[in-house]
CSV table of N, CA, C and O in Angstrom, one decimal:
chain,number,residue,atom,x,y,z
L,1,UNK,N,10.5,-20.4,-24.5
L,1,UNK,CA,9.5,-19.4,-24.3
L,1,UNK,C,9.9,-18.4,-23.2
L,1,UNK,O,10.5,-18.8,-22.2
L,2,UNK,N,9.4,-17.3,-23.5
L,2,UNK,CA,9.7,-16.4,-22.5
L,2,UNK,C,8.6,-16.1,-21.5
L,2,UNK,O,7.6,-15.5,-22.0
L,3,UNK,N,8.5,-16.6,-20.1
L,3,UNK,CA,7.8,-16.9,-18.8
L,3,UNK,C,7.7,-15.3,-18.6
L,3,UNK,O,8.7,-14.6,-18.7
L,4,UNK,N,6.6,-14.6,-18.4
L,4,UNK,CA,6.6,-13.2,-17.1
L,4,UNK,C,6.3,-13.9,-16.1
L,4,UNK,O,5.5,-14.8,-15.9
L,5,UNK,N,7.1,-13.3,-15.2
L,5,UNK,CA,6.8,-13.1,-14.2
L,5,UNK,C,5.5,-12.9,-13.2
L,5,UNK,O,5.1,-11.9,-12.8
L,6,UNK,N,5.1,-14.0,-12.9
L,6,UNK,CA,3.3,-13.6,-12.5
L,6,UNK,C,3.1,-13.1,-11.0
L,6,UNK,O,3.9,-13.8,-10.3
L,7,UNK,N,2.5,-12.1,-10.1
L,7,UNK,CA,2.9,-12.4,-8.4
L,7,UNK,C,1.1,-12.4,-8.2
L,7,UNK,O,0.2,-11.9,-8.9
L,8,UNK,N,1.1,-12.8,-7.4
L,8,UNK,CA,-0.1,-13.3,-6.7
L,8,UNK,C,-1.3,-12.2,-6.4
L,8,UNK,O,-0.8,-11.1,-6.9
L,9,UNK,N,-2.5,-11.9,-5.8
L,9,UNK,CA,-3.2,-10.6,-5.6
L,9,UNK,C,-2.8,-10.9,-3.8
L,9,UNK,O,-1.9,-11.6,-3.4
L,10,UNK,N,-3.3,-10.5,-3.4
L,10,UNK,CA,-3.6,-10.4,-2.1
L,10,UNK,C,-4.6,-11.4,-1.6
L,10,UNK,O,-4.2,-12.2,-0.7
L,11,UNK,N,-5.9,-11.3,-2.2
L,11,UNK,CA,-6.6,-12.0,-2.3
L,11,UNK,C,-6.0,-13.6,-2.6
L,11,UNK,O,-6.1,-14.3,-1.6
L,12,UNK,N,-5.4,-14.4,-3.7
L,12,UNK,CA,-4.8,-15.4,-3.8
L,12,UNK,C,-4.3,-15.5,-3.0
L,12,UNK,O,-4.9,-16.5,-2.4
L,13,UNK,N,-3.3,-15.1,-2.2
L,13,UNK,CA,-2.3,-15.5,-1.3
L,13,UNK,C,-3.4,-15.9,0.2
L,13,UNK,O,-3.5,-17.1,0.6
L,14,UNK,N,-4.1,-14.9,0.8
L,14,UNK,CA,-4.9,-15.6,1.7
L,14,UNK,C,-5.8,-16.6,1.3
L,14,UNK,O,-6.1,-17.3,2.3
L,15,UNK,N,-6.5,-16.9,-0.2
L,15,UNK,CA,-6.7,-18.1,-0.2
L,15,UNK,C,-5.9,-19.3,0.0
L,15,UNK,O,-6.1,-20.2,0.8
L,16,UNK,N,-5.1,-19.1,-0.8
L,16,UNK,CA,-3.6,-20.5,-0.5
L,16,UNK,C,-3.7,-20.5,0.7
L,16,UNK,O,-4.4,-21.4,1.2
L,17,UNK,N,-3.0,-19.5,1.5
L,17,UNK,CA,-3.0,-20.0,2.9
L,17,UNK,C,-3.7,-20.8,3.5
L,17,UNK,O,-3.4,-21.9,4.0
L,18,UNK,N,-5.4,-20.0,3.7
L,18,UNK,CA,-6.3,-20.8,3.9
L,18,UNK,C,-6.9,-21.8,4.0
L,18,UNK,O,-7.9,-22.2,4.7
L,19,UNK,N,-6.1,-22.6,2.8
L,19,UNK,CA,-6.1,-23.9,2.2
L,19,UNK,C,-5.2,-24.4,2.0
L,19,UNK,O,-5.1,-25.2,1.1
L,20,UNK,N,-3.9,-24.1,3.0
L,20,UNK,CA,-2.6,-24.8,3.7
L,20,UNK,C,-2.1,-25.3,2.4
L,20,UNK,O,-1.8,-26.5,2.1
L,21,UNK,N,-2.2,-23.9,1.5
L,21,UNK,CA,-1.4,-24.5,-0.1
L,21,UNK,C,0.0,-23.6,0.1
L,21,UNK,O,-0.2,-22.6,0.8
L,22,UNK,N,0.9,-23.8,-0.3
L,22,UNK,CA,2.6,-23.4,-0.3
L,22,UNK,C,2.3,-21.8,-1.4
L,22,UNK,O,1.6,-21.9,-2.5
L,23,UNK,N,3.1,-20.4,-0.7
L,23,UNK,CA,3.0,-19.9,-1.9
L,23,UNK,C,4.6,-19.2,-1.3
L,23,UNK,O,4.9,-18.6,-0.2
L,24,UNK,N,5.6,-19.4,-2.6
L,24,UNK,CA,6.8,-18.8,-2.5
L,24,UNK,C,7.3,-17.4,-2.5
L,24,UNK,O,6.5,-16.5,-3.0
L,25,UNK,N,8.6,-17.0,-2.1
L,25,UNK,CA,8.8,-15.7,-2.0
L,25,UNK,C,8.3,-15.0,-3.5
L,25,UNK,O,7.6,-14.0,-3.8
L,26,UNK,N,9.1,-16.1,-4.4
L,26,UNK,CA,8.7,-15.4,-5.8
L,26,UNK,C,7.3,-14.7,-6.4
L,26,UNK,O,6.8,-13.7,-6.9
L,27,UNK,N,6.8,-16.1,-5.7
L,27,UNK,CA,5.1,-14.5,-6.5
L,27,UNK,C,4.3,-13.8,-5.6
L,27,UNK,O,3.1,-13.7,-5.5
L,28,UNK,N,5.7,-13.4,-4.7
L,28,UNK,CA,4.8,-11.9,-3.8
L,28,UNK,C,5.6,-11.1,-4.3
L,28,UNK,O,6.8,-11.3,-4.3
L,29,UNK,N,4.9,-9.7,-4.8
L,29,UNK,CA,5.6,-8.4,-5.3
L,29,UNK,C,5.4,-7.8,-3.6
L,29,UNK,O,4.4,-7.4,-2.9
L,30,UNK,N,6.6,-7.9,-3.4
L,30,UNK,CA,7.1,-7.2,-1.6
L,30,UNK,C,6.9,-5.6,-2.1
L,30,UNK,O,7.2,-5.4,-3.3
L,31,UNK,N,6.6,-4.5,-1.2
L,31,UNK,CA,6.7,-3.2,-1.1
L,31,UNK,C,7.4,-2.7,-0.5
L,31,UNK,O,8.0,-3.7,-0.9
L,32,UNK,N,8.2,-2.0,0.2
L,32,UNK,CA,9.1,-1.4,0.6
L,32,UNK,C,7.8,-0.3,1.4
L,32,UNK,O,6.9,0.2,0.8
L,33,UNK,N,8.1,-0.1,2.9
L,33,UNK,CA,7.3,1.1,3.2
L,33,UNK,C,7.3,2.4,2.5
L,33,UNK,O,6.3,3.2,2.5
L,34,UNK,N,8.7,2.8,1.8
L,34,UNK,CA,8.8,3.9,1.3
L,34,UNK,C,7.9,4.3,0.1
L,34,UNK,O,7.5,5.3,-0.3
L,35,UNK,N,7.8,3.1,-0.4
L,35,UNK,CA,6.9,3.4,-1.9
L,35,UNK,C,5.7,3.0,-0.8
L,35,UNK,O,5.3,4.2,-0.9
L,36,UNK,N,5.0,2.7,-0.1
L,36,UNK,CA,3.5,2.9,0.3
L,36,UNK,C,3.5,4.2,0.7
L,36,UNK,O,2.6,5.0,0.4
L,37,UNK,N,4.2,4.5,1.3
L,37,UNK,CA,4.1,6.0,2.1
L,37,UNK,C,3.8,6.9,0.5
L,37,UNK,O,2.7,7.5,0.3
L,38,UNK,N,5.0,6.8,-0.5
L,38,UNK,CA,4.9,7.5,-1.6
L,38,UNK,C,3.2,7.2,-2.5
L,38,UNK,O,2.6,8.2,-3.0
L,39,UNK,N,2.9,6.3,-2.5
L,39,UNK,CA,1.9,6.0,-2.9
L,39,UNK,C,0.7,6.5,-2.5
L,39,UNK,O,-0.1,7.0,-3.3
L,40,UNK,N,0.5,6.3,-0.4
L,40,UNK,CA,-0.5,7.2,0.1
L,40,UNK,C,-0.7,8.6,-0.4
L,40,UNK,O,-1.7,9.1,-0.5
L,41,UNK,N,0.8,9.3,-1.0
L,41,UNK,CA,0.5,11.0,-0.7
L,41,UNK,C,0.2,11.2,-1.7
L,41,UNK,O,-0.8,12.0,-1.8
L,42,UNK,N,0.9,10.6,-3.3
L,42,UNK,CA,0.4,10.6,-4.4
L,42,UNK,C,-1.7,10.7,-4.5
L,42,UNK,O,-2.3,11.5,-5.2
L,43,UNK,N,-2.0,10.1,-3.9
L,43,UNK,CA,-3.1,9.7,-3.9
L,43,UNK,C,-4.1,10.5,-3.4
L,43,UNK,O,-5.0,11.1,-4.0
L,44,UNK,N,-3.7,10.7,-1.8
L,44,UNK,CA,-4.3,11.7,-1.3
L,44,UNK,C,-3.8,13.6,-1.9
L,44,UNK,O,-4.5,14.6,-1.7
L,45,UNK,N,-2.9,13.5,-2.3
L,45,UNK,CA,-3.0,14.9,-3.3
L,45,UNK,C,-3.1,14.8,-4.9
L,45,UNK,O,-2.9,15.7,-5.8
L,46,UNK,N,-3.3,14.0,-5.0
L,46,UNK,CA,-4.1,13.8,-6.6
L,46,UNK,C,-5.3,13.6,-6.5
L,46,UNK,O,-5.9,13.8,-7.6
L,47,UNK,N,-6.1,13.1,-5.5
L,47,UNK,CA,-7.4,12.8,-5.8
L,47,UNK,C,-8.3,13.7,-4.6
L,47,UNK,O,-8.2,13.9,-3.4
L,48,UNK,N,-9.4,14.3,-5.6
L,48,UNK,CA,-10.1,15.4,-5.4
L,48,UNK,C,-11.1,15.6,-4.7
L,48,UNK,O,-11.7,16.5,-4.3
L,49,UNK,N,-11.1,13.8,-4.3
L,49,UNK,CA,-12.9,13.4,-3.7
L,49,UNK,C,-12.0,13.9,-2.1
L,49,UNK,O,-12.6,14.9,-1.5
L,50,UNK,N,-11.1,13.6,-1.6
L,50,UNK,CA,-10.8,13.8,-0.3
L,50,UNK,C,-9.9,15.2,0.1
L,50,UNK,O,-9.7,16.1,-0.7
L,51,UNK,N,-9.4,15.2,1.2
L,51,UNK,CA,-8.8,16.4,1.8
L,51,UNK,C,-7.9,15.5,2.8
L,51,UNK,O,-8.1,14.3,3.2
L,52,UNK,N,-6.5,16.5,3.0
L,52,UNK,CA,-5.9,16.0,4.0
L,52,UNK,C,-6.4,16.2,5.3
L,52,UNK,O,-5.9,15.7,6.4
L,53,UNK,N,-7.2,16.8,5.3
L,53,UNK,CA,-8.1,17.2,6.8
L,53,UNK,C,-8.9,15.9,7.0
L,53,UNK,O,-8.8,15.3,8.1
L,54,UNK,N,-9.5,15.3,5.9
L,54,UNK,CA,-10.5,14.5,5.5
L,54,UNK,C,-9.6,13.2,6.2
L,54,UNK,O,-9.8,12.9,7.3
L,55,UNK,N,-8.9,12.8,5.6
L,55,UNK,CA,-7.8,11.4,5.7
L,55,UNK,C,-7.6,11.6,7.2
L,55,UNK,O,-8.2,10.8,7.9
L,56,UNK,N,-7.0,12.6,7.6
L,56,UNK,CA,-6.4,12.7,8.9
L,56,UNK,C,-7.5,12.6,9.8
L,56,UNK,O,-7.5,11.7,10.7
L,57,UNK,N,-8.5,13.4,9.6
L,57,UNK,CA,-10.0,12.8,10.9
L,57,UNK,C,-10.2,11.6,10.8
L,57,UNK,O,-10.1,10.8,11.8
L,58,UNK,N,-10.7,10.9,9.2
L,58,UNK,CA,-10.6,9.7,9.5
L,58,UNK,C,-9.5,8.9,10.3
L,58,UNK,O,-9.8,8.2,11.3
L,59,UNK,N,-8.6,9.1,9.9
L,59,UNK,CA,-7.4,8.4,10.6
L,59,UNK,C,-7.1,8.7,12.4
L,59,UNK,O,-6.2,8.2,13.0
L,60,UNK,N,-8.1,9.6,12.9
L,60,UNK,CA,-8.1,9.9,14.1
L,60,UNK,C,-6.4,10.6,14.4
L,60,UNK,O,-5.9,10.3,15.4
L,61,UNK,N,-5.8,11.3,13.5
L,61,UNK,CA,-4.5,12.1,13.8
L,61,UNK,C,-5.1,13.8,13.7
L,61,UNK,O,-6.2,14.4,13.7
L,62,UNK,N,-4.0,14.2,13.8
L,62,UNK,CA,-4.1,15.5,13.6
L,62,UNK,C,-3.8,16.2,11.6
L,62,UNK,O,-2.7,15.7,11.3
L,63,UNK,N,-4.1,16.7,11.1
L,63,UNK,CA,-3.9,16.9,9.7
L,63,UNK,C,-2.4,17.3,9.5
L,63,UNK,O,-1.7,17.0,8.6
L,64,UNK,N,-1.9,18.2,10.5
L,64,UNK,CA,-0.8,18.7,10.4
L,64,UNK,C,0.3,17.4,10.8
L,64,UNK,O,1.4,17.6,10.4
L,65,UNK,N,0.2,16.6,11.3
L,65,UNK,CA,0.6,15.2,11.4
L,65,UNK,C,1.0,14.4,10.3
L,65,UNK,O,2.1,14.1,9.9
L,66,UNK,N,-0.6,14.2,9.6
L,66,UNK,CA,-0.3,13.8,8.6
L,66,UNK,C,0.3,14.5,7.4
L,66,UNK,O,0.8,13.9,6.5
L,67,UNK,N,0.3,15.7,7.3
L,67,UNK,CA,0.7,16.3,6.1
L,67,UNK,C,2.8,16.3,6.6
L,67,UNK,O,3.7,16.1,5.8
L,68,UNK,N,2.9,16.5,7.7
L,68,UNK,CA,4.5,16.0,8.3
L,68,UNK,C,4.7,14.9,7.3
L,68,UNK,O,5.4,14.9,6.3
L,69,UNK,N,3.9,14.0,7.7
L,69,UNK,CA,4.5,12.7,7.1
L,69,UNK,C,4.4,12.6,6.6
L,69,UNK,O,5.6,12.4,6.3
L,70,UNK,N,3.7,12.4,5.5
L,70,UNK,CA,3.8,12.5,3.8
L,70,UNK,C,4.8,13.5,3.7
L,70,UNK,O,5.3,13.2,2.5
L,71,UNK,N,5.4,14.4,4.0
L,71,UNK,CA,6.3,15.1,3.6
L,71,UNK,C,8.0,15.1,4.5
L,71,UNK,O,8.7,16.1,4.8
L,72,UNK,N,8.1,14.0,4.7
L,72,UNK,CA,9.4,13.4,5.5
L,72,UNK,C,9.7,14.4,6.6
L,72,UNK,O,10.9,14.7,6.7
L,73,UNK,N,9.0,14.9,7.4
L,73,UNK,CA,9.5,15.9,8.4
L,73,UNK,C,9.1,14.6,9.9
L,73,UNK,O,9.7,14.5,10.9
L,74,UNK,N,8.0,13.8,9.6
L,74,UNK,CA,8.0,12.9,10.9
L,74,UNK,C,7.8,11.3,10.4
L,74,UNK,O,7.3,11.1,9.3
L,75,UNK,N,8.2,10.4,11.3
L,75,UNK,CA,8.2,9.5,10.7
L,75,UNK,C,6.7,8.4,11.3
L,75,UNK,O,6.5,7.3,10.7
């Protein structure tokens, strides 16, 4: 039979822990910062409910900060 590959939620994983159960490298899907970073901008410029002004106050930065970084000018 052919197995997929299953990885754990987030949520699973701190239960296991929590309950000093073993969980292997195999079923954590690891991220790379570069796809989160990609992922944040996707997000925040596709979705309509917010603003980068919006993100950035929340975030207590400056907008033009954030808009640098999503756009590889700072890291």
């Amino acid at each position: 039979m052919n197995k997929e590959k299953t990885t754990l939620t987030t949520y699973e994983i701190l239960k296991r822990l929590d309950q000093n159960e073993p969980v292997s490298k195999e079923e954590i899907d690891f991220v790379t910062p570069r796809q989160l970073k990609d992922l944040l901008h996707y997000d925040i410029t596709k979705n309509s409910k917010y603003s980068i002004n919006q993100i950035a106050t929340e975030c207590n930065i400056t907008p033009s900060h954030l808009s640098d970084f999503l756009n590889d000018k700072k890291i």
